[in-house]
Structure formats: structure tokens, C-alpha cells
Short mmCIF file of N, CA and C in Angstrom, two decimals:
data_model
loop_
_atom_site.label_atom_id
_atom_site.label_comp_id
_atom_site.label_asym_id
_atom_site.label_seq_id
_atom_site.Cartn_x
_atom_site.Cartn_y
_atom_site.Cartn_z
N UNK J 108 -23.98 -93.04 -111.50
CA UNK J 108 -23.92 -93.74 -110.32
C UNK J 108 -22.65 -93.29 -109.49
N UNK J 109 -22.79 -93.21 -108.20
CA UNK J 109 -21.62 -92.81 -107.40
C UNK J 109 -20.86 -93.93 -106.82
N UNK J 110 -19.53 -93.67 -106.56
CA UNK J 110 -18.85 -94.72 -105.88
C UNK J 110 -19.09 -94.65 -104.42
N UNK J 111 -18.92 -95.69 -103.70
CA UNK J 111 -19.21 -95.85 -102.30
C UNK J 111 -17.94 -96.04 -101.51
N UNK J 112 -17.91 -95.48 -100.35
CA UNK J 112 -16.83 -95.72 -99.36
C UNK J 112 -17.13 -96.62 -98.27
N UNK J 113 -18.26 -97.35 -98.51
CA UNK J 113 -18.79 -98.18 -97.53
C UNK J 113 -17.80 -99.26 -97.06
N UNK J 114 -16.88 -99.62 -97.94
CA UNK J 114 -15.85 -100.71 -97.63
C UNK J 114 -14.94 -100.26 -96.48
N UNK J 115 -14.86 -98.94 -96.20
CA UNK J 115 -14.11 -98.48 -95.03
C UNK J 115 -14.67 -98.87 -93.74
N UNK J 116 -15.85 -99.38 -93.63
CA UNK J 116 -16.39 -99.93 -92.37
C UNK J 116 -15.90 -101.34 -92.08
N UNK J 117 -15.16 -101.91 -93.00
CA UNK J 117 -14.61 -103.26 -92.76
C UNK J 117 -13.60 -103.27 -91.71
N UNK J 118 -13.37 -104.33 -91.09
CA UNK J 118 -12.54 -104.51 -89.92
C UNK J 118 -11.17 -103.93 -90.14
N UNK J 119 -10.58 -104.16 -91.24
CA UNK J 119 -9.22 -103.66 -91.56
C UNK J 119 -9.11 -102.20 -91.52
N UNK J 120 -10.10 -101.53 -92.07
CA UNK J 120 -10.05 -100.06 -92.29
C UNK J 120 -10.65 -99.30 -91.14
N UNK J 121 -11.76 -99.65 -90.60
CA UNK J 121 -12.53 -98.84 -89.60
C UNK J 121 -11.69 -98.66 -88.37
N UNK J 122 -11.56 -97.43 -87.99
CA UNK J 122 -10.76 -97.13 -86.80
C UNK J 122 -9.30 -97.00 -86.94
N UNK J 123 -8.87 -97.22 -88.17
CA UNK J 123 -7.37 -97.04 -88.56
C UNK J 123 -7.12 -95.52 -88.70
N UNK J 124 -5.89 -95.24 -88.21
CA UNK J 124 -5.43 -93.90 -88.51
C UNK J 124 -4.83 -93.87 -89.95
N UNK J 125 -5.08 -92.74 -90.64
CA UNK J 125 -4.53 -92.65 -91.94
C UNK J 125 -3.12 -92.16 -91.81
N UNK J 126 -2.17 -92.96 -91.96
CA UNK J 126 -0.74 -92.60 -91.79
C UNK J 126 -0.04 -92.97 -93.14
N UNK J 127 1.20 -92.67 -93.25
CA UNK J 127 1.97 -92.94 -94.38
C UNK J 127 2.08 -94.47 -94.54
N UNK J 128 2.26 -95.23 -93.48
CA UNK J 128 2.41 -96.67 -93.60
C UNK J 128 1.14 -97.32 -94.00
N UNK J 129 0.00 -96.77 -93.51
CA UNK J 129 -1.34 -97.21 -93.84
C UNK J 129 -1.57 -97.08 -95.41
N UNK J 130 -1.24 -95.84 -95.90
CA UNK J 130 -1.36 -95.55 -97.26
C UNK J 130 -0.36 -96.39 -98.20
N UNK J 131 0.78 -96.65 -97.69
CA UNK J 131 1.75 -97.52 -98.32
C UNK J 131 1.18 -98.89 -98.49
N UNK J 132 0.50 -99.45 -97.46
CA UNK J 132 -0.04 -100.81 -97.56
C UNK J 132 -1.21 -100.78 -98.59
N UNK J 133 -1.97 -99.72 -98.72
CA UNK J 133 -3.00 -99.65 -99.69
C UNK J 133 -2.41 -99.62 -101.09
N UNK J 134 -1.33 -98.91 -101.27
CA UNK J 134 -0.70 -98.83 -102.54
C UNK J 134 -0.09 -100.22 -102.89
N UNK J 135 0.45 -100.94 -101.98
CA UNK J 135 0.86 -102.34 -102.24
C UNK J 135 -0.35 -103.13 -102.71
N UNK J 136 -1.47 -103.02 -102.13
CA UNK J 136 -2.58 -103.79 -102.52
C UNK J 136 -3.01 -103.49 -103.94
N UNK J 137 -2.99 -102.15 -104.20
CA UNK J 137 -3.29 -101.78 -105.54
C UNK J 137 -2.33 -102.25 -106.59
N UNK J 138 -1.07 -102.21 -106.22
CA UNK J 138 -0.03 -102.80 -107.12
C UNK J 138 -0.32 -104.32 -107.42
N UNK J 139 -0.76 -104.98 -106.37
CA UNK J 139 -1.07 -106.37 -106.52
C UNK J 139 -2.29 -106.61 -107.45
N UNK J 140 -3.28 -105.81 -107.29
CA UNK J 140 -4.49 -105.81 -108.08
C UNK J 140 -4.19 -105.55 -109.59
N UNK J 141 -3.22 -104.59 -109.83
CA UNK J 141 -2.87 -104.25 -111.12
C UNK J 141 -2.26 -105.42 -111.88
N UNK J 142 -1.65 -106.38 -111.19
CA UNK J 142 -1.10 -107.58 -111.83
C UNK J 142 -2.14 -108.36 -112.52
N UNK J 143 -3.38 -108.12 -112.16
CA UNK J 143 -4.57 -108.86 -112.86
C UNK J 143 -5.22 -108.11 -113.92
N UNK J 144 -4.59 -107.08 -114.45
CA UNK J 144 -5.03 -106.17 -115.53
C UNK J 144 -5.63 -107.05 -116.68
N UNK J 145 -6.84 -106.65 -117.04
CA UNK J 145 -7.51 -107.34 -118.14
C UNK J 145 -8.33 -108.57 -117.76
N UNK J 146 -8.15 -108.96 -116.52
CA UNK J 146 -8.89 -110.08 -115.95
C UNK J 146 -9.97 -109.70 -115.03
N UNK J 147 -10.84 -110.61 -114.62
CA UNK J 147 -11.95 -110.32 -113.74
C UNK J 147 -11.62 -111.06 -112.39
N UNK J 148 -11.83 -110.21 -111.32
CA UNK J 148 -11.67 -110.73 -109.94
C UNK J 148 -13.01 -110.56 -109.28
N UNK J 149 -13.68 -111.61 -108.83
CA UNK J 149 -15.02 -111.50 -108.11
C UNK J 149 -15.88 -110.56 -108.91
N UNK J 150 -16.01 -110.77 -110.20
CA UNK J 150 -16.92 -110.03 -111.12
C UNK J 150 -16.53 -108.59 -111.33
N UNK J 151 -15.36 -108.18 -110.97
CA UNK J 151 -14.81 -106.82 -111.22
C UNK J 151 -13.73 -106.99 -112.31
N UNK J 152 -13.92 -106.28 -113.38
CA UNK J 152 -12.91 -106.23 -114.47
C UNK J 152 -11.81 -105.20 -114.07
N UNK J 153 -10.62 -105.77 -114.02
CA UNK J 153 -9.48 -104.90 -113.72
C UNK J 153 -9.05 -104.23 -115.02
N UNK J 154 -9.51 -102.94 -115.21
CA UNK J 154 -9.34 -102.18 -116.37
C UNK J 154 -8.57 -100.88 -116.03
N UNK J 155 -8.32 -100.12 -117.07
CA UNK J 155 -7.62 -98.82 -116.83
C UNK J 155 -8.44 -97.93 -116.01
N UNK J 156 -9.81 -97.91 -116.29
CA UNK J 156 -10.73 -97.05 -115.57
C UNK J 156 -10.81 -97.46 -114.14
N UNK J 157 -10.80 -98.77 -113.89
CA UNK J 157 -10.81 -99.25 -112.44
C UNK J 157 -9.54 -98.79 -111.70
N UNK J 158 -8.35 -98.98 -112.34
CA UNK J 158 -7.12 -98.62 -111.69
C UNK J 158 -7.10 -97.15 -111.38
N UNK J 159 -7.50 -96.40 -112.43
CA UNK J 159 -7.58 -94.88 -112.25
C UNK J 159 -8.42 -94.48 -111.07
N UNK J 160 -9.65 -95.10 -110.98
CA UNK J 160 -10.58 -94.83 -109.99
C UNK J 160 -10.02 -95.14 -108.61
N UNK J 161 -9.36 -96.26 -108.45
CA UNK J 161 -8.74 -96.73 -107.19
C UNK J 161 -7.61 -95.77 -106.80
N UNK J 162 -6.85 -95.30 -107.83
CA UNK J 162 -5.82 -94.34 -107.56
C UNK J 162 -6.37 -92.95 -107.14
N UNK J 163 -7.56 -92.63 -107.64
CA UNK J 163 -8.27 -91.36 -107.22
C UNK J 163 -8.67 -91.46 -105.74
N UNK J 164 -9.10 -92.70 -105.41
CA UNK J 164 -9.53 -92.88 -103.97
C UNK J 164 -8.26 -92.65 -103.04
N UNK J 165 -7.18 -93.28 -103.46
CA UNK J 165 -5.86 -93.01 -102.66
C UNK J 165 -5.56 -91.55 -102.57
N UNK J 166 -5.69 -90.87 -103.69
CA UNK J 166 -5.36 -89.40 -103.67
C UNK J 166 -6.25 -88.69 -102.73
N UNK J 167 -7.53 -89.04 -102.62
CA UNK J 167 -8.42 -88.39 -101.67
C UNK J 167 -7.99 -88.76 -100.24
N UNK J 168 -7.71 -89.99 -99.95
CA UNK J 168 -7.31 -90.41 -98.61
C UNK J 168 -6.03 -89.69 -98.18
N UNK J 169 -5.12 -89.43 -99.12
CA UNK J 169 -3.85 -88.71 -98.75
C UNK J 169 -4.12 -87.40 -98.13
N UNK J 170 -5.26 -86.69 -98.55
CA UNK J 170 -5.68 -85.41 -97.95
C UNK J 170 -6.00 -85.57 -96.51
N UNK J 171 -6.25 -86.76 -96.04
CA UNK J 171 -6.73 -86.88 -94.65
C UNK J 171 -5.71 -87.63 -93.77
N UNK J 172 -4.43 -87.53 -94.11
CA UNK J 172 -3.33 -88.07 -93.27
C UNK J 172 -3.58 -87.47 -91.88
N UNK J 173 -3.45 -88.34 -90.88
CA UNK J 173 -3.56 -87.79 -89.52
C UNK J 173 -4.97 -88.01 -88.97
N UNK J 174 -5.94 -88.26 -89.78
CA UNK J 174 -7.33 -88.50 -89.40
C UNK J 174 -7.52 -90.02 -89.22
N UNK J 175 -8.65 -90.37 -88.56
CA UNK J 175 -9.00 -91.74 -88.28
C UNK J 175 -10.26 -92.10 -89.16
N UNK J 176 -10.26 -93.29 -89.72
CA UNK J 176 -11.41 -93.80 -90.51
C UNK J 176 -12.56 -94.14 -89.54
N UNK J 177 -13.40 -93.20 -89.29
CA UNK J 177 -14.51 -93.28 -88.40
C UNK J 177 -15.75 -92.82 -89.05
N UNK J 178 -16.87 -92.89 -88.38
CA UNK J 178 -18.16 -92.51 -88.96
C UNK J 178 -18.13 -91.12 -89.53
N UNK J 179 -17.54 -90.17 -88.82
CA UNK J 179 -17.51 -88.82 -89.34
C UNK J 179 -16.70 -88.69 -90.67
N UNK J 180 -15.52 -89.31 -90.81
CA UNK J 180 -14.74 -89.15 -92.00
C UNK J 180 -15.43 -89.98 -93.04
N UNK J 181 -15.92 -91.17 -92.84
CA UNK J 181 -16.51 -91.96 -93.84
C UNK J 181 -17.76 -91.24 -94.42
N UNK J 182 -18.58 -90.64 -93.44
CA UNK J 182 -19.67 -89.81 -93.83
C UNK J 182 -19.25 -88.59 -94.70
N UNK J 183 -18.24 -87.97 -94.40
CA UNK J 183 -17.72 -86.86 -95.16
C UNK J 183 -17.32 -87.38 -96.54
N UNK J 184 -16.57 -88.52 -96.64
CA UNK J 184 -16.20 -89.04 -97.96
C UNK J 184 -17.45 -89.33 -98.84
N UNK J 185 -18.48 -90.03 -98.19
CA UNK J 185 -19.68 -90.33 -98.89
C UNK J 185 -20.40 -89.08 -99.48
N UNK J 186 -20.40 -88.00 -98.58
CA UNK J 186 -21.18 -86.83 -98.99
C UNK J 186 -20.41 -85.87 -99.95
N UNK J 187 -19.14 -85.89 -99.90
CA UNK J 187 -18.32 -84.93 -100.68
C UNK J 187 -17.36 -85.51 -101.57
N UNK J 188 -17.12 -86.76 -101.60
CA UNK J 188 -16.09 -87.42 -102.46
C UNK J 188 -16.56 -88.65 -103.02
N UNK J 189 -17.86 -88.72 -103.46
CA UNK J 189 -18.35 -89.98 -104.00
C UNK J 189 -18.80 -89.91 -105.40
N UNK J 190 -18.13 -88.99 -106.13
CA UNK J 190 -18.42 -89.03 -107.52
C UNK J 190 -17.39 -89.85 -108.29
N UNK J 191 -17.79 -90.22 -109.47
CA UNK J 191 -16.94 -90.99 -110.34
C UNK J 191 -17.50 -92.36 -110.65
N UNK J 192 -16.69 -93.27 -111.10
CA UNK J 192 -17.08 -94.52 -111.61
C UNK J 192 -17.71 -95.47 -110.54
N UNK J 193 -18.90 -96.05 -110.78
CA UNK J 193 -19.43 -96.96 -109.85
C UNK J 193 -18.69 -98.29 -110.00
N UNK J 194 -17.92 -98.49 -111.00
CA UNK J 194 -17.13 -99.76 -111.12
C UNK J 194 -15.91 -99.81 -110.29
N UNK J 195 -15.71 -98.79 -109.49
CA UNK J 195 -14.55 -98.67 -108.63
C UNK J 195 -14.90 -99.29 -107.21
N UNK J 196 -15.03 -100.55 -107.20
CA UNK J 196 -15.49 -101.16 -105.95
C UNK J 196 -14.31 -101.21 -104.94
N UNK J 197 -14.53 -100.85 -103.73
CA UNK J 197 -13.59 -101.05 -102.65
C UNK J 197 -13.52 -102.38 -102.14
N UNK J 198 -14.33 -103.29 -102.67
CA UNK J 198 -14.44 -104.72 -102.21
C UNK J 198 -13.05 -105.42 -102.31
N UNK J 199 -12.37 -105.16 -103.37
CA UNK J 199 -11.07 -105.84 -103.61
C UNK J 199 -10.04 -105.38 -102.56
N UNK J 200 -10.04 -104.12 -102.18
CA UNK J 200 -9.11 -103.72 -101.07
C UNK J 200 -9.55 -104.40 -99.79
N UNK J 201 -10.84 -104.43 -99.59
CA UNK J 201 -11.29 -105.11 -98.43
C UNK J 201 -10.96 -106.56 -98.44
N UNK J 202 -11.10 -107.25 -99.54
CA UNK J 202 -10.82 -108.64 -99.73
C UNK J 202 -9.35 -108.94 -99.47
N UNK J 203 -8.47 -108.06 -99.90
CA UNK J 203 -7.05 -108.15 -99.74
C UNK J 203 -6.51 -107.57 -98.38
N UNK J 204 -7.41 -107.08 -97.54
CA UNK J 204 -6.94 -106.31 -96.43
C UNK J 204 -6.02 -107.14 -95.50
N UNK J 205 -6.31 -108.40 -95.25
CA UNK J 205 -5.52 -109.11 -94.41
C UNK J 205 -4.28 -109.81 -94.94
N UNK J 206 -4.04 -109.54 -96.28
CA UNK J 206 -2.89 -110.10 -96.97
C UNK J 206 -1.66 -109.24 -96.87
N UNK J 207 -0.57 -109.83 -96.39
CA UNK J 207 0.65 -109.08 -96.29
C UNK J 207 1.45 -109.15 -97.62
N UNK J 208 1.97 -107.94 -98.07
CA UNK J 208 2.72 -107.81 -99.26
C UNK J 208 4.11 -107.38 -99.04
#
């Protein structure tokens, strides 16, 4: 099963420019999620595989600094960068999008 980038259509992400500060905020969110290692959040187990997959997503997004999260980029991510663990839900990033760290 393939991972989905559908969460990027959420209000916090869609239309955002991928900048260093945007990526830093995503890293802060991942750091927050890591604090729940071994626990389940909204039916998602925070495991080593989950954290690795989320890190891989960040690595991919780093390649697109200067681009905007729009239909074209999300479509490209879905078509060319959607392999890996299906357990790597972007839902948690979306859920934490409005939280300041």
C-alpha cells in the first residue's frame, strides 16, 4: 500500500510556500509527535517505522523548497513519491497544524 500526500490539501498546508521556516515548523511537529513514542494517537501507533516514514516525507519536501503546495505539486508527490509505509499518516501533522511549538 502507498502513502498518501492528501493531507497537504488541509488548510494549514495547501497554498503554503515550502520555505525553511515552514519546514522548521513541520520538524517541530514531528519532534512533538516523537514524545509519544510507543503510544497510540488517534489509532496511529507512534513507532520507529512511523517516525522514519515521517522523516522521509520531510526529506522529500526539502527537495521542493521555493515551491508552493498546490494541485500540481501534490499531484507530483502522489504520482512519484508515494511509496513506502501506509502507516505513515499525514493526519497527525494536519491535526497539529494549528498548534504553536
